[in-house]
Coordinates of N, CA and C in Angstrom, one line a residue:
X17 N -62.0 -170.8 -20.2 CA -62.2 -170.6 -18.8 C -61.6 -169.4 -18.3
X18 N -60.5 -168.9 -18.9 CA -59.9 -167.7 -18.4 C -60.7 -166.5 -18.6
X19 N -61.6 -166.4 -19.6 CA -62.5 -165.3 -19.8 C -63.8 -165.5 -19.2
X20 N -64.2 -166.7 -19.0 CA -65.5 -167.0 -18.5 C -66.6 -166.9 -19.5
X21 N -66.3 -166.9 -20.8 CA -67.3 -166.8 -21.9 C -67.7 -168.2 -22.3
X22 N -69.0 -168.4 -22.6 CA -69.6 -169.6 -23.1 C -70.0 -169.4 -24.5
X23 N -69.3 -170.1 -25.4 CA -69.5 -170.0 -26.8 C -70.6 -171.0 -27.3
X24 N -71.5 -170.5 -28.1 CA -72.4 -171.4 -28.8 C -72.7 -170.8 -30.2
X25 N -72.3 -171.5 -31.3 CA -71.7 -172.8 -31.3 C -70.3 -172.8 -30.7
X26 N -69.8 -174.0 -30.3 CA -68.5 -174.2 -29.7 C -67.4 -173.7 -30.6
X27 N -66.3 -173.3 -30.0 CA -65.1 -172.9 -30.7 C -63.9 -173.7 -30.2
X28 N -62.8 -173.7 -30.9 CA -61.6 -174.4 -30.5 C -60.8 -173.5 -29.5
X29 N -60.9 -172.1 -29.7 CA -60.2 -171.2 -28.8 C -61.0 -170.0 -28.6
X30 N -60.7 -169.3 -27.5 CA -61.4 -168.1 -27.1 C -61.0 -166.9 -28.1
X31 N -62.0 -166.3 -28.7 CA -61.7 -165.2 -29.6 C -61.2 -163.9 -28.9
X32 N -61.4 -163.9 -27.6 CA -60.9 -162.7 -26.9 C -59.5 -162.9 -26.3
X33 N -59.2 -164.0 -25.6 CA -57.9 -164.2 -25.0 C -57.1 -165.3 -25.7
X34 N -57.6 -165.9 -26.7 CA -57.0 -166.9 -27.5 C -56.6 -168.2 -26.7
X35 N -57.2 -168.4 -25.5 CA -56.9 -169.6 -24.8 C -57.7 -170.8 -25.4
X36 N -57.1 -172.0 -25.3 CA -57.8 -173.2 -25.9 C -59.0 -173.5 -25.0
X37 N -60.1 -173.8 -25.7 CA -61.4 -174.2 -25.1 C -61.6 -175.7 -25.1
X38 N -61.8 -176.3 -24.0 CA -61.9 -177.8 -23.9 C -63.2 -178.2 -23.2
X39 N -63.6 -177.5 -22.2 CA -64.7 -178.0 -21.4 C -66.0 -177.7 -22.2
X40 N -66.9 -178.8 -22.2 CA -68.2 -178.6 -22.8 C -69.2 -178.1 -21.8
X41 N -70.1 -177.2 -22.2 CA -71.1 -176.7 -21.3 C -72.5 -176.9 -21.9
X42 N -73.4 -177.2 -21.2 CA -74.8 -177.4 -21.7 C -75.4 -176.0 -21.7
X43 N -76.0 -175.7 -22.9 CA -76.8 -174.5 -23.1 C -78.1 -174.8 -23.6
X44 N -79.1 -173.8 -23.6 CA -80.4 -174.0 -24.2 C -81.2 -175.0 -23.5
X45 N -82.2 -175.6 -24.1 CA -82.5 -175.5 -25.6 C -83.2 -174.2 -25.9
X46 N -83.8 -173.5 -25.0 CA -84.5 -172.3 -25.3 C -83.5 -171.1 -25.3
X47 N -84.0 -170.0 -25.8 CA -83.1 -168.8 -25.8 C -83.9 -167.6 -26.2
X48 N -83.3 -166.5 -26.7 CA -83.9 -165.3 -27.0 C -83.5 -164.8 -28.4
X49 N -84.4 -164.2 -29.1 CA -84.1 -163.6 -30.4 C -83.4 -162.3 -30.2
X50 N -82.1 -162.2 -30.6 CA -81.4 -160.9 -30.3 C -81.6 -159.9 -31.5
X51 N -81.7 -160.4 -32.7 CA -81.8 -159.6 -33.9 C -82.3 -160.5 -35.0
X52 N -82.8 -159.9 -36.1 CA -83.2 -160.7 -37.3 C -83.1 -159.9 -38.5
X53 N -83.1 -160.6 -39.7 CA -83.2 -160.0 -41.0 C -84.1 -160.8 -41.8
X54 N -84.6 -160.2 -42.8 CA -85.5 -160.9 -43.8 C -84.9 -160.8 -45.2
X55 N -84.6 -162.0 -45.8 CA -84.0 -162.1 -47.1 C -85.1 -162.4 -48.2
X56 N -85.0 -161.6 -49.2 CA -85.9 -161.8 -50.4 C -85.1 -162.3 -51.6
X57 N -83.8 -162.3 -51.5 CA -82.9 -162.7 -52.6 C -82.0 -163.8 -52.1
X58 N -81.8 -164.9 -52.9 CA -80.9 -166.0 -52.6 C -79.5 -165.6 -52.7
X59 N -78.6 -166.6 -52.3 CA -77.2 -166.3 -52.4 C -76.6 -166.2 -53.8
X60 N -77.3 -166.7 -54.8 CA -76.9 -166.5 -56.2 C -77.6 -165.3 -56.8
X61 N -78.3 -164.5 -56.1 CA -79.0 -163.3 -56.6 C -80.3 -163.6 -57.1
X62 N -80.8 -164.8 -57.0 CA -82.2 -165.1 -57.5 C -83.2 -164.7 -56.5
X63 N -84.4 -164.2 -57.0 CA -85.5 -163.9 -56.1 C -86.0 -165.2 -55.5
X64 N -86.3 -165.1 -54.2 CA -86.9 -166.2 -53.5 C -88.4 -166.3 -53.6
X65 N -88.9 -167.5 -53.7 CA -90.4 -167.6 -53.7 C -91.0 -167.1 -52.4
X66 N -90.4 -167.4 -51.3 CA -90.9 -167.0 -50.0 C -89.7 -166.3 -49.3
X67 N -90.0 -165.2 -48.6 CA -88.9 -164.6 -47.8 C -88.3 -165.5 -46.7
X68 N -87.1 -165.4 -46.4 CA -86.4 -166.2 -45.4 C -86.0 -165.3 -44.3
X69 N -86.4 -165.7 -43.0 CA -86.0 -164.9 -41.9 C -84.9 -165.6 -41.2
X70 N -83.8 -164.9 -41.0 CA -82.6 -165.4 -40.2 C -82.5 -164.6 -38.9
X71 N -82.3 -165.3 -37.9 CA -82.2 -164.7 -36.6 C -80.9 -164.9 -35.9
X72 N -80.5 -164.0 -35.0 CA -79.4 -164.2 -34.1 C -80.0 -164.7 -32.8
X73 N -79.7 -165.9 -32.4 CA -80.3 -166.6 -31.3 C -79.2 -166.7 -30.2
X74 N -79.6 -166.2 -29.0 CA -78.7 -166.4 -27.8 C -79.4 -167.5 -26.9
X75 N -78.8 -168.7 -26.9 CA -79.4 -169.8 -26.1 C -79.1 -169.5 -24.7
X76 N -80.0 -170.0 -23.8 CA -79.8 -169.8 -22.3 C -78.5 -170.4 -21.9
X77 N -77.7 -169.6 -21.2 CA -76.4 -170.1 -20.7 C -75.2 -169.7 -21.6
X78 N -75.5 -169.2 -22.8 CA -74.4 -168.8 -23.8 C -74.2 -167.3 -23.7
X79 N -73.0 -166.9 -24.0 CA -72.6 -165.5 -24.1 C -72.6 -165.0 -25.6
X80 N -72.6 -165.9 -26.5 CA -72.5 -165.6 -27.9 C -73.9 -166.0 -28.6
X81 N -74.0 -165.6 -29.8 CA -75.2 -165.9 -30.6 C -74.9 -166.9 -31.7
X82 N -75.9 -167.5 -32.2 CA -75.8 -168.3 -33.4 C -76.8 -167.8 -34.4
X83 N -76.5 -168.0 -35.7 CA -77.4 -167.6 -36.8 C -78.2 -168.8 -37.2
X84 N -79.5 -168.7 -37.3 CA -80.3 -169.8 -37.8 C -81.6 -169.2 -38.3
X85 N -82.3 -170.1 -38.9 CA -83.7 -169.7 -39.4 C -84.6 -169.5 -38.3
X86 N -85.5 -168.5 -38.5 CA -86.6 -168.3 -37.7 C -87.8 -168.7 -38.5
X87 N -88.5 -169.7 -38.0 CA -89.6 -170.3 -38.8 C -90.9 -170.1 -38.1
X88 N -91.6 -169.1 -38.5 CA -92.9 -168.8 -37.9 C -93.5 -167.8 -38.9
X89 N -94.8 -167.9 -39.1 CA -95.5 -167.0 -40.0 C -95.7 -165.6 -39.5
X90 N -95.6 -165.4 -38.2 CA -95.7 -164.1 -37.6 C -94.4 -163.3 -37.7
X91 N -94.5 -161.9 -37.6 CA -93.4 -161.1 -37.6 C -92.6 -161.3 -36.3
X92 N -91.3 -161.6 -36.4 CA -90.5 -161.8 -35.1 C -90.3 -160.5 -34.4
X93 N -90.1 -160.7 -33.1 CA -89.9 -159.5 -32.2 C -88.5 -159.7 -31.4
X94 N -87.7 -158.8 -31.5 CA -86.4 -158.8 -30.8 C -86.7 -159.0 -29.3
X95 N -86.0 -159.9 -28.7 CA -86.1 -160.2 -27.3 C -87.1 -161.3 -26.9
X96 N -87.9 -161.8 -27.9 CA -88.9 -162.8 -27.6 C -88.2 -164.1 -27.4
X97 N -88.8 -164.9 -26.4 CA -88.2 -166.3 -26.2 C -88.4 -167.2 -27.4
X98 N -87.5 -168.0 -27.7 CA -87.6 -168.9 -28.8 C -87.2 -170.3 -28.4
X99 N -87.6 -171.3 -29.2 CA -87.2 -172.7 -28.9 C -86.9 -173.3 -30.3
X100 N -86.1 -174.4 -30.3 CA -85.7 -175.0 -31.5 C -86.8 -175.9 -32.0
X101 N -86.8 -176.1 -33.4 CA -87.7 -177.1 -34.0 C -86.7 -178.1 -34.6
X102 N -86.7 -179.3 -34.2 CA -85.7 -180.3 -34.6 C -86.3 -181.2 -35.7
X103 N -85.3 -181.7 -36.6 CA -85.7 -182.7 -37.6 C -86.1 -184.0 -36.8
X104 N -86.8 -184.9 -37.5 CA -87.1 -186.2 -36.9 C -85.8 -186.9 -36.6
X105 N -85.8 -187.6 -35.5 CA -84.6 -188.3 -35.0 C -83.9 -189.1 -36.1
X106 N -84.6 -189.8 -36.9 CA -83.9 -190.6 -37.9 C -83.2 -189.8 -39.0
X107 N -83.5 -188.5 -39.1 CA -82.8 -187.7 -40.1 C -81.7 -186.8 -39.6
X108 N -81.4 -186.9 -38.3 CA -80.4 -186.1 -37.6 C -79.0 -186.7 -37.9
X109 N -78.0 -185.8 -38.1 CA -76.7 -186.3 -38.4 C -75.6 -185.7 -37.4
X110 N -76.1 -184.9 -36.4 CA -75.1 -184.3 -35.5 C -74.7 -182.9 -36.0
X111 N -75.4 -182.4 -37.0 CA -75.1 -181.1 -37.6 C -76.0 -180.0 -37.0
X112 N -75.5 -178.7 -37.1 CA -76.4 -177.6 -36.7 C -77.7 -177.6 -37.5
X113 N -77.6 -178.2 -38.7 CA -78.8 -178.3 -39.5 C -79.8 -179.4 -39.1
X114 N -79.5 -180.1 -38.0 CA -80.5 -180.9 -37.3 C -81.6 -180.1 -36.7
X115 N -81.3 -178.8 -36.5 CA -82.3 -177.8 -36.1 C -82.9 -177.3 -37.4
X116 N -84.2 -177.4 -37.6 CA -84.8 -176.9 -38.7 C -84.8 -175.3 -38.6
X117 N -85.0 -174.9 -37.4 CA -85.1 -173.4 -37.2 C -85.6 -173.2 -35.8
X118 N -85.9 -171.9 -35.5 CA -86.4 -171.6 -34.2 C -87.8 -170.9 -34.4
X119 N -88.6 -171.1 -33.3 CA -89.9 -170.5 -33.4 C -90.2 -169.9 -32.0
X120 N -91.2 -169.0 -31.9 CA -91.5 -168.5 -30.5 C -91.8 -169.6 -29.6
X121 N -91.2 -169.5 -28.4 CA -91.3 -170.5 -27.3 C -92.8 -170.6 -26.8
X122 N -93.2 -171.8 -26.6 CA -94.5 -172.0 -26.0 C -94.3 -172.3 -24.5
X123 N -95.2 -171.8 -23.7 CA -95.1 -172.0 -22.2 C -95.3 -173.4 -21.8

């Protein structure tokens, strides 16, 4: 609260002023694609069958970004509105991976 920053994902303390963060704030669910990269090689150095697109997503109401998959066959555009694609409710565990990825937002 002392800096006025809204972190997403949440943090235990502010990375700027080191104050403890306690209040939860609702953000999203839509946001904007701030940047992206396309990976052709896996974390073990193996070639991937399909390229993976990772995006920096700034959810509405947040001051920070989160890294997540961008799942759409089209080339992403920086600044485009995005929305999350969630797993089926029965498969959700409360993890960031309950979000399959983000896609261009539909109106």
